[in-house]
Short mmCIF file of C-alpha atoms in Angstrom, two decimals:
data_model
loop_
_atom_site.label_atom_id
_atom_site.label_comp_id
_atom_site.label_asym_id
_atom_site.label_seq_id
_atom_site.Cartn_x
_atom_site.Cartn_y
_atom_site.Cartn_z
CA MET V 24 -13.22 2.68 -1.33
CA ILE V 25 -10.74 2.53 -4.22
CA GLU V 26 -12.34 5.61 -5.78
CA ILE V 27 -11.89 7.50 -2.50
CA LEU V 28 -8.24 6.46 -2.26
CA ARG V 29 -7.57 7.43 -5.89
CA MET V 30 -8.47 11.02 -5.02
CA ALA V 31 -7.46 11.10 -1.37
CA LEU V 32 -3.88 9.78 -1.57
CA PRO V 33 -2.49 12.27 -4.13
CA ILE V 34 -4.29 15.17 -2.44
CA TYR V 35 -3.02 14.07 0.95
CA PHE V 36 0.64 13.85 -0.06
CA ILE V 37 0.49 17.14 -1.97
CA ILE V 38 -0.89 18.79 1.18
CA TYR V 39 1.50 16.90 3.46
CA PHE V 40 4.68 17.85 1.65
CA GLY V 41 3.36 21.23 0.54
CA VAL V 42 2.28 22.42 3.98
CA ALA V 43 4.59 20.46 6.25
CA PHE V 44 7.80 20.99 4.27
CA VAL V 45 7.62 23.50 1.41
CA LEU V 46 5.45 26.12 3.13
CA LYS V 47 7.22 25.71 6.47
CA SER V 48 10.61 26.06 4.77
CA VAL V 49 9.51 29.24 2.97
CA VAL V 50 8.21 30.77 6.21
CA VAL V 51 11.37 29.92 8.16
CA ALA V 52 13.61 31.10 5.30
CA LYS V 53 11.95 34.54 5.42
CA ARG V 54 12.39 34.71 9.19
CA ILE V 55 16.04 33.67 9.37
CA GLY V 56 17.25 34.99 6.01
CA LYS V 57 18.59 31.65 4.74
CA ASN V 58 17.36 28.42 3.21
CA PRO V 59 16.53 25.86 5.95
CA LEU V 60 17.28 23.08 3.46
CA VAL V 61 20.84 22.24 4.46
CA LEU V 62 21.29 18.69 3.19
CA PRO V 63 24.80 18.29 1.75
CA LYS V 64 25.29 17.50 -1.94
CA ASP V 65 28.66 15.84 -1.47
CA ASP V 66 29.61 12.14 -1.53
CA SER V 67 29.66 11.74 2.26
CA ALA V 68 27.55 9.15 4.11
CA TYR V 69 25.33 12.00 5.28
CA GLY V 70 24.88 13.25 1.72
CA LEU V 71 24.13 9.71 0.53
CA ILE V 72 21.39 9.26 3.15
CA GLY V 73 19.81 12.53 2.02
CA ARG V 74 19.84 11.51 -1.64
CA TYR V 75 18.36 8.07 -0.93
CA PHE V 76 15.65 9.58 1.25
CA LYS V 77 14.70 12.14 -1.43
CA LEU V 78 14.67 9.36 -4.04
CA THR V 79 12.39 7.25 -1.82
CA LEU V 80 9.94 10.13 -1.36
CA ILE V 81 9.93 10.98 -5.08
CA THR V 82 9.30 7.34 -6.03
CA MET V 83 6.53 7.13 -3.45
CA PHE V 84 4.91 10.28 -4.84
CA ILE V 85 5.06 8.87 -8.40
CA TYR V 86 3.41 5.70 -7.09
CA VAL V 87 0.59 7.66 -5.46
CA ILE V 88 -0.04 9.79 -8.56
CA SER V 89 0.02 6.68 -10.77
CA TYR V 90 -2.44 4.97 -8.42
CA ALA V 91 -4.89 7.83 -9.03
CA PHE V 92 -4.95 7.13 -12.77
CA PHE V 93 -4.28 3.37 -12.77
CA PRO V 94 -5.71 1.88 -9.54
CA ASN V 95 -5.27 -1.68 -10.84
CA TRP V 96 -1.53 -0.98 -11.10
CA HIS V 97 -1.49 -1.82 -7.39
CA ASP V 98 -1.96 -5.50 -8.37
CA ASN V 99 1.45 -5.56 -10.08
CA PHE V 100 3.32 -5.05 -6.79
CA LEU V 101 2.43 -8.25 -4.95
CA PRO V 102 -0.60 -7.05 -2.95
CA ILE V 103 -0.89 -8.45 0.56
CA SER V 104 -4.39 -9.94 0.44
CA GLU V 105 -4.58 -10.49 4.21
CA LEU V 106 -4.36 -6.71 4.74
CA ASN V 107 -6.26 -5.67 1.64
CA LEU V 108 -9.47 -5.09 3.63
CA GLU V 109 -11.76 -2.07 3.74
CA VAL V 110 -11.32 -1.68 7.51
CA THR V 111 -7.53 -1.65 7.06
CA LYS V 112 -7.83 1.08 4.45
CA TYR V 113 -9.94 3.21 6.81
CA ILE V 114 -7.35 2.71 9.54
CA GLY V 115 -4.68 3.76 7.04
CA LEU V 116 -6.58 6.96 6.20
CA ALA V 117 -6.92 7.74 9.90
CA VAL V 118 -3.17 7.19 10.38
CA LEU V 119 -2.42 9.51 7.44
CA LEU V 120 -4.64 12.25 8.86
CA GLY V 121 -3.08 11.84 12.30
CA SER V 122 0.38 12.03 10.76
CA LEU V 123 -0.38 15.32 9.02
CA VAL V 124 -1.79 16.95 12.15
CA TRP V 125 1.07 15.60 14.31
CA THR V 126 3.77 16.79 11.88
CA VAL V 127 2.34 20.30 11.47
CA ILE V 128 2.04 20.71 15.25
CA ALA V 129 5.63 19.48 15.77
CA GLN V 130 6.94 21.90 13.16
CA GLY V 131 5.07 24.72 14.86
CA HIS V 132 6.87 23.83 18.09
CA MET V 133 10.24 23.99 16.28
CA LYS V 134 9.66 27.60 15.20
CA ASN V 135 12.85 29.01 13.62
CA SER V 136 14.90 25.94 14.54
CA TRP V 137 13.28 24.01 11.67
CA ARG V 138 15.85 22.60 9.27
CA ILE V 139 15.92 19.89 6.64
CA GLY V 140 19.31 18.44 7.46
CA ILE V 141 22.06 19.50 9.87
CA ASP V 142 22.84 23.21 9.96
CA LYS V 143 26.50 23.50 10.92
CA ASP V 144 26.68 27.23 10.20
CA THR V 145 23.89 28.62 12.38
CA LYS V 146 23.36 27.56 15.97
CA THR V 147 19.70 26.78 16.60
CA ASP V 148 17.84 26.51 19.89
CA LEU V 149 17.34 23.05 21.36
CA VAL V 150 13.57 22.51 21.29
CA THR V 151 12.31 20.47 24.24
CA SER V 152 8.72 21.71 24.62
CA GLY V 153 5.39 20.70 23.09
CA LEU V 154 5.53 17.36 21.28
CA PHE V 155 9.26 17.33 21.94
CA THR V 156 8.45 16.43 25.55
CA ILE V 157 7.27 12.99 24.40
CA SER V 158 9.49 12.45 21.35
CA ARG V 159 12.97 13.73 20.51
CA ASN V 160 12.11 13.40 16.82
CA PRO V 161 8.36 14.00 16.41
CA ILE V 162 8.65 15.11 12.78
CA PHE V 163 10.51 11.94 11.80
CA PHE V 164 7.88 10.00 13.74
CA GLY V 165 5.19 11.78 11.71
CA ILE V 166 6.90 10.78 8.46
CA ILE V 167 7.04 7.15 9.61
CA LEU V 168 3.31 7.35 10.40
CA SER V 169 2.60 8.62 6.89
CA LEU V 170 4.55 5.70 5.42
CA CYS V 171 2.54 3.32 7.63
CA GLY V 172 -0.69 4.96 6.47
CA LEU V 173 0.24 4.55 2.82
CA PHE V 174 1.10 0.89 3.40
CA LEU V 175 -2.23 0.24 5.14
CA THR V 176 -4.28 1.95 2.43
CA THR V 177 -2.49 0.10 -0.40
CA PRO V 178 -0.76 -2.90 1.20
CA ASN V 179 1.71 -4.39 -1.25
CA ALA V 180 5.41 -5.17 -1.59
CA LEU V 181 6.28 -1.71 -2.95
CA THR V 182 4.61 0.28 -0.17
CA ALA V 183 6.16 -2.14 2.34
CA LEU V 184 9.54 -1.32 0.76
CA PHE V 185 8.82 2.42 1.10
CA LEU V 186 8.03 1.87 4.78
CA ILE V 187 11.09 -0.28 5.52
CA LEU V 188 13.55 1.84 3.53
CA GLY V 189 12.13 5.10 4.90
CA TYR V 190 12.33 3.78 8.47
CA VAL V 191 15.95 2.65 8.07
CA LEU V 192 17.05 5.94 6.47
CA ILE V 193 15.28 7.95 9.17
CA GLN V 194 16.98 5.91 11.91
CA VAL V 195 20.40 6.63 10.36
CA GLN V 196 19.57 10.34 9.92
CA ILE V 197 18.39 10.59 13.53
CA ARG V 198 21.70 9.22 14.79
CA LEU V 199 23.67 11.66 12.63
CA GLU V 200 21.62 14.52 14.06
CA GLU V 201 21.99 13.21 17.62
CA GLU V 202 25.77 13.16 17.25
CA PHE V 203 25.71 16.75 16.01
CA LEU V 204 23.30 17.94 18.74
CA THR V 205 25.45 16.34 21.43
CA LYS V 206 28.45 18.35 20.19
CA GLU V 207 26.35 21.49 19.75
CA HIS V 208 24.44 21.47 23.06
CA GLY V 209 26.56 19.21 25.27
CA GLN V 210 25.14 18.30 28.67
CA LYS V 211 21.82 19.97 27.95
CA TYR V 212 21.13 17.57 25.10
CA PHE V 213 22.51 14.60 27.03
CA ASP V 214 20.07 15.33 29.88
CA TYR V 215 17.24 15.69 27.37
CA LYS V 216 18.10 12.30 25.85
CA GLN V 217 17.80 10.69 29.28
CA LYS V 218 14.26 12.04 29.73
CA VAL V 219 12.67 11.66 26.32
CA ARG V 220 12.55 8.65 23.98
CA ARG V 221 13.99 8.81 20.47
CA LEU V 222 10.65 8.36 18.69
CA ILE V 223 7.81 7.78 21.15
#
């Protein structure tokens, strides 16, 4: 199983971020004529959240690549033996696959409204169809699933930290976006919030 994970985890995250974020951003950028990456680079709380989230993802990616070459490295991060079972790892792989499919579908439903961050310059449509009928933030939910999948495939203190930190940062980012969407779409977004849960 370890040999499978050594190959599967790096390939998965390359595909996940490549297809779900890089490719989608390139496609949307060509359609709308601007970069959909609109995270601020200033010293605001919003900018800080963006930097911490990027740092978390980069560190996680380094961990996954390192695991491919040094699988025993996992033992240096306080492995959780109770979860370090083959069945748990298979569940983790299933969660990762589900996360990828879920995220790609959700991004397809966003169409040209896809942004990484809050776009204050261009008004985007409020997406309420597809997966957005059961989650106000299906893409963030997909990212949380991927963090859960990584934790289940290699359960240790570091992957638990990725999961906890990623979850907290996502929750803060969601609330920043909700505040903006309420100002942007008013009653329409308020009504949507009453019907659909924040995550699932």
